[in-house]
């Protein structure tokens, strides 16, 4: 395709943040990493002492805004014969139903499974909500339908557990999702976005560029009513995260550049995209990874794609 003048744009892969995980690394391909945008999907936790913990997630839960629901740590609700780490993680057959029923359960994503798996287990046991402590999924909101659930950072998780341990009858609630804009910092390179260096060949820098790939509104062929609020039709769109969401942004930009410069080769188009990239976020500071450290070319290539040169 490239030999015939067609620009080829491919995803970098979703196996980050470990180094050497980038795919589609042939030197003639434009390889795209994923970044966050300045819109968040916030679902906060309110504790009994009125502390508000910022969480991420999309839920349409219809529960009280005031913290009146009992909250329990998964470890404290484990079955007698269950493994402690399984109960912390809220794995199948690890929690005591009598200790979970009617309560919000705090789980930890120790085994890096999908957030919804924790929800399913707690929901099955009669729990009324989940606060998931996830150490990696910064900036990526999962959809939980009408079930009250949110994902918080490890730092905020420590605050929640400290509150639970400090009072005899801990209570909390989980608020419905809001969607604040002008969120900072943004962009951040998504934790799942595959990283360089390329393994074949090692002397080629990959990925080439980063583009929005977290919480992207995309056409959706699903018809699962669980994804919709009660009484509403299944959505025609969904919020999807992945380098597959980042790739079309660059494809569209490449097509636009080609339409304005029909004689340009794929190499010229890639050069234009890479040499106009940004390395600065909306706080006027260097773009970072999910860990808060400055991103390198192995994370975002030339930087965040830009529509202006």
mmCIF file of C-alpha atoms in Angstrom:
data_model
loop_
_atom_site.group_PDB
_atom_site.id
_atom_site.type_symbol
_atom_site.label_atom_id
_atom_site.label_comp_id
_atom_site.label_asym_id
_atom_site.label_seq_id
_atom_site.Cartn_x
_atom_site.Cartn_y
_atom_site.Cartn_z
ATOM 1 C CA UNK A 1 0.000 0.000 0.000
ATOM 2 C CA UNK A 2 2.739 2.445 0.964
ATOM 3 C CA UNK A 3 4.656 1.645 -2.217
ATOM 4 C CA UNK A 4 1.544 2.762 -4.105
ATOM 5 C CA UNK A 5 1.342 6.074 -2.214
ATOM 6 C CA UNK A 6 -1.237 5.094 0.397
ATOM 7 C CA UNK A 7 -0.549 6.135 4.001
ATOM 8 C CA UNK A 8 -1.029 3.242 6.436
ATOM 9 C CA UNK A 9 -1.972 4.073 10.040
ATOM 10 C CA UNK A 10 -2.080 1.358 12.718
ATOM 11 C CA UNK A 11 -2.601 1.022 16.464
ATOM 12 C CA UNK A 12 0.413 0.610 18.742
ATOM 13 C CA UNK A 13 -1.382 -2.045 20.814
ATOM 14 C CA UNK A 14 -2.945 -2.238 24.280
ATOM 15 C CA UNK A 15 -0.263 -4.185 26.155
ATOM 16 C CA UNK A 16 1.368 -1.264 27.998
ATOM 17 C CA UNK A 17 2.867 0.070 30.056
ATOM 18 C CA UNK A 18 5.675 -2.504 29.837
ATOM 19 C CA UNK A 19 8.526 -1.571 27.467
ATOM 20 C CA UNK A 20 8.907 -3.367 24.143
ATOM 21 C CA UNK A 21 5.180 -4.103 23.774
ATOM 22 C CA UNK A 22 4.505 -1.948 20.710
ATOM 23 C CA UNK A 23 3.141 -3.738 17.622
ATOM 24 C CA UNK A 24 2.599 -2.627 14.021
ATOM 25 C CA UNK A 25 6.157 -1.352 14.217
ATOM 26 C CA UNK A 26 7.220 -1.654 10.583
ATOM 27 C CA UNK A 27 9.083 1.534 9.643
ATOM 28 C CA UNK A 28 6.665 2.413 6.813
ATOM 29 C CA UNK A 29 3.602 2.347 9.111
ATOM 30 C CA UNK A 30 2.351 5.328 11.160
ATOM 31 C CA UNK A 31 2.038 3.736 14.620
ATOM 32 C CA UNK A 32 -0.354 5.410 17.087
ATOM 33 C CA UNK A 33 -0.285 5.432 20.892
ATOM 34 C CA UNK A 34 -3.288 6.399 23.056
ATOM 35 C CA UNK A 35 -3.734 9.406 25.318
ATOM 36 C CA UNK A 36 -6.447 10.898 27.515
ATOM 37 C CA UNK A 37 -8.512 14.004 26.789
ATOM 38 C CA UNK A 38 -9.623 16.911 28.975
ATOM 39 C CA UNK A 39 -13.046 15.442 29.738
ATOM 40 C CA UNK A 40 -13.582 13.203 32.747
ATOM 41 C CA UNK A 41 -16.408 10.924 33.859
ATOM 42 C CA UNK A 42 -16.528 11.452 37.587
ATOM 43 C CA UNK A 43 -18.481 9.375 40.095
ATOM 44 C CA UNK A 44 -17.566 10.461 43.601
ATOM 45 C CA UNK A 45 -17.672 8.613 46.903
ATOM 46 C CA UNK A 46 -19.042 10.490 49.910
ATOM 47 C CA UNK A 47 -17.971 9.082 53.278
ATOM 48 C CA UNK A 48 -19.833 9.329 56.558
ATOM 49 C CA UNK A 49 -17.536 12.120 57.749
ATOM 50 C CA UNK A 50 -18.512 14.072 54.582
ATOM 51 C CA UNK A 51 -15.141 13.504 52.922
ATOM 52 C CA UNK A 52 -15.598 13.468 49.129
ATOM 53 C CA UNK A 53 -13.345 11.091 47.189
ATOM 54 C CA UNK A 54 -13.101 11.636 43.441
ATOM 55 C CA UNK A 55 -13.780 8.485 41.460
ATOM 56 C CA UNK A 56 -14.016 7.474 37.810
ATOM 57 C CA UNK A 57 -16.824 5.531 36.229
ATOM 58 C CA UNK A 58 -20.112 5.801 34.388
ATOM 59 C CA UNK A 59 -23.192 4.849 36.364
ATOM 60 C CA UNK A 60 -26.826 5.935 36.382
ATOM 61 C CA UNK A 61 -27.465 4.737 39.932
ATOM 62 C CA UNK A 62 -30.538 5.966 41.736
ATOM 63 C CA UNK A 63 -29.429 5.981 45.375
ATOM 64 C CA UNK A 64 -29.333 8.684 48.015
ATOM 65 C CA UNK A 65 -26.710 11.408 47.785
ATOM 66 C CA UNK A 66 -26.181 11.429 51.519
ATOM 67 C CA UNK A 67 -23.813 8.787 53.026
ATOM 68 C CA UNK A 68 -26.276 6.419 54.676
ATOM 69 C CA UNK A 69 -25.216 3.029 53.301
ATOM 70 C CA UNK A 70 -22.946 0.679 55.302
ATOM 71 C CA UNK A 71 -19.521 0.235 53.705
ATOM 72 C CA UNK A 72 -17.198 -2.741 54.213
ATOM 73 C CA UNK A 73 -13.715 -3.707 53.032
ATOM 74 C CA UNK A 74 -13.655 -6.934 51.001
ATOM 75 C CA UNK A 75 -10.916 -8.314 53.245
ATOM 76 C CA UNK A 76 -13.191 -7.887 56.280
ATOM 77 C CA UNK A 77 -16.057 -9.646 54.495
ATOM 78 C CA UNK A 78 -14.164 -12.765 53.452
ATOM 79 C CA UNK A 79 -15.416 -16.293 53.825
ATOM 80 C CA UNK A 80 -13.694 -18.293 56.555
ATOM 81 C CA UNK A 81 -11.942 -20.622 54.122
ATOM 82 C CA UNK A 82 -11.175 -17.959 51.468
ATOM 83 C CA UNK A 83 -7.779 -16.576 50.582
ATOM 84 C CA UNK A 84 -7.223 -13.057 51.918
ATOM 85 C CA UNK A 85 -6.075 -11.677 48.569
ATOM 86 C CA UNK A 86 -9.095 -13.212 46.841
ATOM 87 C CA UNK A 87 -11.410 -11.398 49.255
ATOM 88 C CA UNK A 88 -9.490 -8.133 48.871
ATOM 89 C CA UNK A 89 -10.011 -8.540 45.141
ATOM 90 C CA UNK A 90 -13.680 -9.606 45.586
ATOM 91 C CA UNK A 91 -13.077 -12.758 43.572
ATOM 92 C CA UNK A 92 -15.746 -15.406 43.097
ATOM 93 C CA UNK A 93 -16.523 -17.454 46.235
ATOM 94 C CA UNK A 94 -14.306 -15.304 48.445
ATOM 95 C CA UNK A 95 -16.901 -13.117 50.198
ATOM 96 C CA UNK A 96 -19.418 -13.911 52.939
ATOM 97 C CA UNK A 97 -22.875 -13.032 51.643
ATOM 98 C CA UNK A 98 -24.142 -12.065 55.094
ATOM 99 C CA UNK A 99 -21.350 -9.523 55.451
ATOM 100 C CA UNK A 100 -21.868 -8.103 51.948
ATOM 101 C CA UNK A 101 -25.648 -7.936 51.603
ATOM 102 C CA UNK A 102 -27.003 -4.402 51.677
ATOM 103 C CA UNK A 103 -23.556 -2.805 51.795
ATOM 104 C CA UNK A 104 -21.122 -0.929 49.602
ATOM 105 C CA UNK A 105 -18.008 -3.109 49.250
ATOM 106 C CA UNK A 106 -14.465 -1.805 48.806
ATOM 107 C CA UNK A 107 -12.498 -4.088 46.454
ATOM 108 C CA UNK A 108 -8.932 -3.928 45.163
ATOM 109 C CA UNK A 109 -8.049 -4.748 41.578
ATOM 110 C CA UNK A 110 -5.006 -6.821 42.511
ATOM 111 C CA UNK A 111 -5.229 -9.210 39.564
ATOM 112 C CA UNK A 112 -5.871 -6.497 36.949
ATOM 113 C CA UNK A 113 -9.197 -7.912 35.771
ATOM 114 C CA UNK A 114 -12.028 -5.951 34.194
ATOM 115 C CA UNK A 115 -13.780 -3.711 36.711
ATOM 116 C CA UNK A 116 -17.158 -5.237 35.886
ATOM 117 C CA UNK A 117 -16.040 -8.635 37.223
ATOM 118 C CA UNK A 118 -15.817 -7.183 40.735
ATOM 119 C CA UNK A 119 -19.237 -5.620 40.273
ATOM 120 C CA UNK A 120 -20.825 -8.897 39.195
ATOM 121 C CA UNK A 121 -19.626 -10.762 42.283
ATOM 122 C CA UNK A 122 -20.765 -8.120 44.774
ATOM 123 C CA UNK A 123 -24.074 -7.615 42.992
ATOM 124 C CA UNK A 124 -24.760 -11.356 43.024
ATOM 125 C CA UNK A 125 -24.258 -11.447 46.801
ATOM 126 C CA UNK A 126 -26.712 -8.606 47.392
ATOM 127 C CA UNK A 127 -24.216 -5.771 47.724
ATOM 128 C CA UNK A 128 -25.563 -2.366 46.760
ATOM 129 C CA UNK A 129 -22.374 -0.770 45.452
ATOM 130 C CA UNK A 130 -18.656 -1.162 44.793
ATOM 131 C CA UNK A 131 -15.707 1.146 45.341
ATOM 132 C CA UNK A 132 -12.833 -0.359 43.369
ATOM 133 C CA UNK A 133 -9.264 0.583 44.222
ATOM 134 C CA UNK A 134 -7.342 0.337 40.975
ATOM 135 C CA UNK A 135 -3.668 1.169 40.850
ATOM 136 C CA UNK A 136 -3.396 1.639 37.081
ATOM 137 C CA UNK A 137 -6.625 2.664 35.327
ATOM 138 C CA UNK A 138 -6.094 6.394 35.685
ATOM 139 C CA UNK A 139 -8.313 8.429 33.377
ATOM 140 C CA UNK A 140 -10.241 5.498 31.908
ATOM 141 C CA UNK A 141 -13.893 5.274 32.932
ATOM 142 C CA UNK A 142 -15.691 1.926 32.818
ATOM 143 C CA UNK A 143 -19.457 1.705 32.364
ATOM 144 C CA UNK A 144 -21.485 0.137 35.176
ATOM 145 C CA UNK A 145 -25.021 0.813 33.961
ATOM 146 C CA UNK A 146 -27.452 1.455 36.813
ATOM 147 C CA UNK A 147 -25.261 -0.170 39.487
ATOM 148 C CA UNK A 148 -23.552 2.235 41.919
ATOM 149 C CA UNK A 149 -19.840 1.714 41.281
ATOM 150 C CA UNK A 150 -16.754 3.846 40.907
ATOM 151 C CA UNK A 151 -12.982 3.415 40.619
ATOM 152 C CA UNK A 152 -10.543 5.326 42.820
ATOM 153 C CA UNK A 153 -6.768 5.640 43.070
ATOM 154 C CA UNK A 154 -4.598 3.788 45.567
ATOM 155 C CA UNK A 155 -3.945 7.042 47.434
ATOM 156 C CA UNK A 156 -7.660 7.705 47.818
ATOM 157 C CA UNK A 157 -8.231 4.028 48.590
ATOM 158 C CA UNK A 158 -6.010 4.422 51.646
ATOM 159 C CA UNK A 159 -8.216 7.308 52.808
ATOM 160 C CA UNK A 160 -11.370 5.211 52.429
ATOM 161 C CA UNK A 161 -9.879 2.260 54.322
ATOM 162 C CA UNK A 162 -8.607 4.607 57.052
ATOM 163 C CA UNK A 163 -12.131 5.969 57.480
ATOM 164 C CA UNK A 164 -13.635 2.471 57.640
ATOM 165 C CA UNK A 165 -11.142 1.480 60.342
ATOM 166 C CA UNK A 166 -11.703 4.664 62.342
ATOM 167 C CA UNK A 167 -15.399 4.272 63.059
ATOM 168 C CA UNK A 168 -17.669 1.573 64.428
ATOM 169 C CA UNK A 169 -20.398 1.985 61.818
ATOM 170 C CA UNK A 170 -18.834 3.337 58.598
ATOM 171 C CA UNK A 171 -21.244 4.583 55.924
ATOM 172 C CA UNK A 172 -20.916 6.050 52.454
ATOM 173 C CA UNK A 173 -22.668 6.619 49.162
ATOM 174 C CA UNK A 174 -21.663 6.672 45.479
ATOM 175 C CA UNK A 175 -22.855 9.588 43.378
ATOM 176 C CA UNK A 176 -24.154 9.425 39.832
ATOM 177 C CA UNK A 177 -21.725 10.322 37.097
ATOM 178 C CA UNK A 178 -20.973 13.882 36.086
ATOM 179 C CA UNK A 179 -18.840 14.888 33.106
ATOM 180 C CA UNK A 180 -16.549 17.823 33.919
ATOM 181 C CA UNK A 181 -14.538 19.340 31.086
ATOM 182 C CA UNK A 182 -11.232 21.231 31.056
ATOM 183 C CA UNK A 183 -9.872 18.403 33.191
ATOM 184 C CA UNK A 184 -6.198 18.689 34.090
ATOM 185 C CA UNK A 185 -3.653 17.447 33.368
ATOM 186 C CA UNK A 186 -4.380 16.338 29.835
ATOM 187 C CA UNK A 187 -3.293 14.630 27.758
ATOM 188 C CA UNK A 188 -1.776 11.755 29.734
ATOM 189 C CA UNK A 189 -0.437 8.671 27.958
ATOM 190 C CA UNK A 190 -2.846 5.847 28.806
ATOM 191 C CA UNK A 191 -1.434 3.046 30.963
ATOM 192 C CA UNK A 192 -2.598 0.386 28.482
ATOM 193 C CA UNK A 193 -0.936 2.042 25.487
ATOM 194 C CA UNK A 194 1.905 -0.195 24.240
ATOM 195 C CA UNK A 195 5.404 1.181 24.586
ATOM 196 C CA UNK A 196 8.621 1.099 22.584
ATOM 197 C CA UNK A 197 11.279 0.319 21.802
ATOM 198 C CA UNK A 198 10.342 -1.725 18.800
ATOM 199 C CA UNK A 199 11.624 -5.273 18.967
ATOM 200 C CA UNK A 200 11.936 -5.580 15.181
ATOM 201 C CA UNK A 201 13.860 -3.567 14.215
ATOM 202 C CA UNK A 202 15.293 -2.135 17.423
ATOM 203 C CA UNK A 203 16.798 0.920 15.736
ATOM 204 C CA UNK A 204 13.394 2.245 14.633
ATOM 205 C CA UNK A 205 11.662 4.563 17.108
ATOM 206 C CA UNK A 206 8.083 3.464 17.794
ATOM 207 C CA UNK A 207 5.333 4.506 18.336
ATOM 208 C CA UNK A 208 5.321 7.507 15.996
ATOM 209 C CA UNK A 209 2.577 9.656 17.482
ATOM 210 C CA UNK A 210 -0.094 9.719 20.228
ATOM 211 C CA UNK A 211 -3.764 10.621 19.831
ATOM 212 C CA UNK A 212 -6.934 10.597 21.965
ATOM 213 C CA UNK A 213 -7.787 7.003 22.846
ATOM 214 C CA UNK A 214 -9.481 7.115 26.268
ATOM 215 C CA UNK A 215 -13.243 7.515 26.791
ATOM 216 C CA UNK A 216 -13.889 8.192 23.098
ATOM 217 C CA UNK A 217 -17.527 8.411 21.999
ATOM 218 C CA UNK A 218 -17.913 5.786 19.283
ATOM 219 C CA UNK A 219 -20.703 4.257 17.232
ATOM 220 C CA UNK A 220 -21.820 1.037 18.937
ATOM 221 C CA UNK A 221 -23.551 -2.001 17.471
ATOM 222 C CA UNK A 222 -24.414 -3.515 20.857
ATOM 223 C CA UNK A 223 -28.010 -3.891 22.011
ATOM 224 C CA UNK A 224 -27.480 -4.678 25.688
ATOM 225 C CA UNK A 225 -30.207 -2.987 27.728
ATOM 226 C CA UNK A 226 -27.958 -3.227 30.800
ATOM 227 C CA UNK A 227 -25.921 -0.401 29.273
ATOM 228 C CA UNK A 228 -28.923 1.947 29.343
ATOM 229 C CA UNK A 229 -30.791 3.675 32.171
ATOM 230 C CA UNK A 230 -34.027 1.938 33.157
ATOM 231 C CA UNK A 231 -36.770 2.521 30.618
ATOM 232 C CA UNK A 232 -34.366 3.787 27.957
ATOM 233 C CA UNK A 233 -33.391 2.164 24.667
ATOM 234 C CA UNK A 234 -29.904 0.638 24.306
ATOM 235 C CA UNK A 235 -27.409 3.298 23.237
ATOM 236 C CA UNK A 236 -26.263 3.769 19.657
ATOM 237 C CA UNK A 237 -22.955 5.053 21.000
ATOM 238 C CA UNK A 238 -20.560 3.927 23.698
ATOM 239 C CA UNK A 239 -17.443 5.245 25.390
ATOM 240 C CA UNK A 240 -14.527 3.079 24.309
ATOM 241 C CA UNK A 241 -10.841 3.173 25.260
ATOM 242 C CA UNK A 242 -7.905 1.695 23.374
ATOM 243 C CA UNK A 243 -5.290 2.443 20.750
ATOM 244 C CA UNK A 244 -7.972 1.401 18.248
ATOM 245 C CA UNK A 245 -9.778 4.597 19.263
ATOM 246 C CA UNK A 246 -6.611 6.661 18.834
ATOM 247 C CA UNK A 247 -5.780 5.345 15.387
ATOM 248 C CA UNK A 248 -8.777 6.877 13.497
ATOM 249 C CA UNK A 249 -7.874 10.354 14.734
ATOM 250 C CA UNK A 250 -4.529 10.112 12.964
ATOM 251 C CA UNK A 251 -6.077 8.443 9.914
ATOM 252 C CA UNK A 252 -8.448 11.390 9.541
ATOM 253 C CA UNK A 253 -5.635 13.890 9.913
ATOM 254 C CA UNK A 254 -3.544 11.992 7.338
ATOM 255 C CA UNK A 255 -6.482 12.067 4.902
ATOM 256 C CA UNK A 256 -6.910 15.807 5.491
ATOM 257 C CA UNK A 257 -3.219 16.479 4.856
ATOM 258 C CA UNK A 258 -3.381 14.365 1.685
ATOM 259 C CA UNK A 259 -6.460 16.241 0.416
ATOM 260 C CA UNK A 260 -4.607 19.545 0.802
ATOM 261 C CA UNK A 261 -1.358 18.177 -0.612
ATOM 262 C CA UNK A 262 -2.295 15.485 -3.169
ATOM 263 C CA UNK A 263 1.258 14.994 -4.409
ATOM 264 C CA UNK A 264 2.722 14.265 -0.975
ATOM 265 C CA UNK A 265 4.084 10.796 -0.291
ATOM 266 C CA UNK A 266 3.188 8.756 2.824
ATOM 267 C CA UNK A 267 6.592 9.696 4.261
ATOM 268 C CA UNK A 268 5.899 13.396 3.763
ATOM 269 C CA UNK A 269 2.491 13.074 5.396
ATOM 270 C CA UNK A 270 3.932 11.207 8.375
ATOM 271 C CA UNK A 271 6.673 13.806 8.681
ATOM 272 C CA UNK A 272 4.098 16.611 8.730
ATOM 273 C CA UNK A 273 2.120 14.875 11.461
ATOM 274 C CA UNK A 274 5.155 14.106 13.605
ATOM 275 C CA UNK A 275 6.935 17.441 13.265
ATOM 276 C CA UNK A 276 3.846 19.398 14.353
ATOM 277 C CA UNK A 277 3.137 17.242 17.430
ATOM 278 C CA UNK A 278 2.853 18.688 20.939
ATOM 279 C CA UNK A 279 4.872 17.599 23.960
ATOM 280 C CA UNK A 280 3.163 19.987 26.410
ATOM 281 C CA UNK A 281 -0.106 19.365 28.290
ATOM 282 C CA UNK A 282 -2.877 21.819 29.228
ATOM 283 C CA UNK A 283 -0.959 22.868 32.335
ATOM 284 C CA UNK A 284 1.898 24.057 30.107
ATOM 285 C CA UNK A 285 4.038 21.227 31.488
ATOM 286 C CA UNK A 286 5.532 18.149 29.785
ATOM 287 C CA UNK A 287 3.018 15.431 28.894
ATOM 288 C CA UNK A 288 3.210 12.614 31.439
ATOM 289 C CA UNK A 289 2.456 8.915 31.655
ATOM 290 C CA UNK A 290 -0.176 7.455 33.973
ATOM 291 C CA UNK A 291 2.450 7.432 36.740
ATOM 292 C CA UNK A 292 2.883 11.196 36.562
ATOM 293 C CA UNK A 293 6.416 11.099 35.127
ATOM 294 C CA UNK A 294 7.398 12.873 31.918
ATOM 295 C CA UNK A 295 6.573 10.796 28.836
ATOM 296 C CA UNK A 296 9.380 9.770 26.502
ATOM 297 C CA UNK A 297 9.414 9.013 22.757
ATOM 298 C CA UNK A 298 8.957 5.341 23.693
ATOM 299 C CA UNK A 299 5.584 6.361 25.198
ATOM 300 C CA UNK A 300 4.268 8.878 22.654
ATOM 301 C CA UNK A 301 6.687 9.003 19.727
ATOM 302 C CA UNK A 302 6.935 12.612 18.567
ATOM 303 C CA UNK A 303 4.173 13.688 20.956
ATOM 304 C CA UNK A 304 0.439 14.366 20.900
ATOM 305 C CA UNK A 305 -0.991 14.830 17.412
ATOM 306 C CA UNK A 306 -2.017 18.399 16.588
ATOM 307 C CA UNK A 307 -4.373 19.886 14.013
ATOM 308 C CA UNK A 308 -2.284 23.032 13.731
ATOM 309 C CA UNK A 309 1.231 23.316 12.401
#
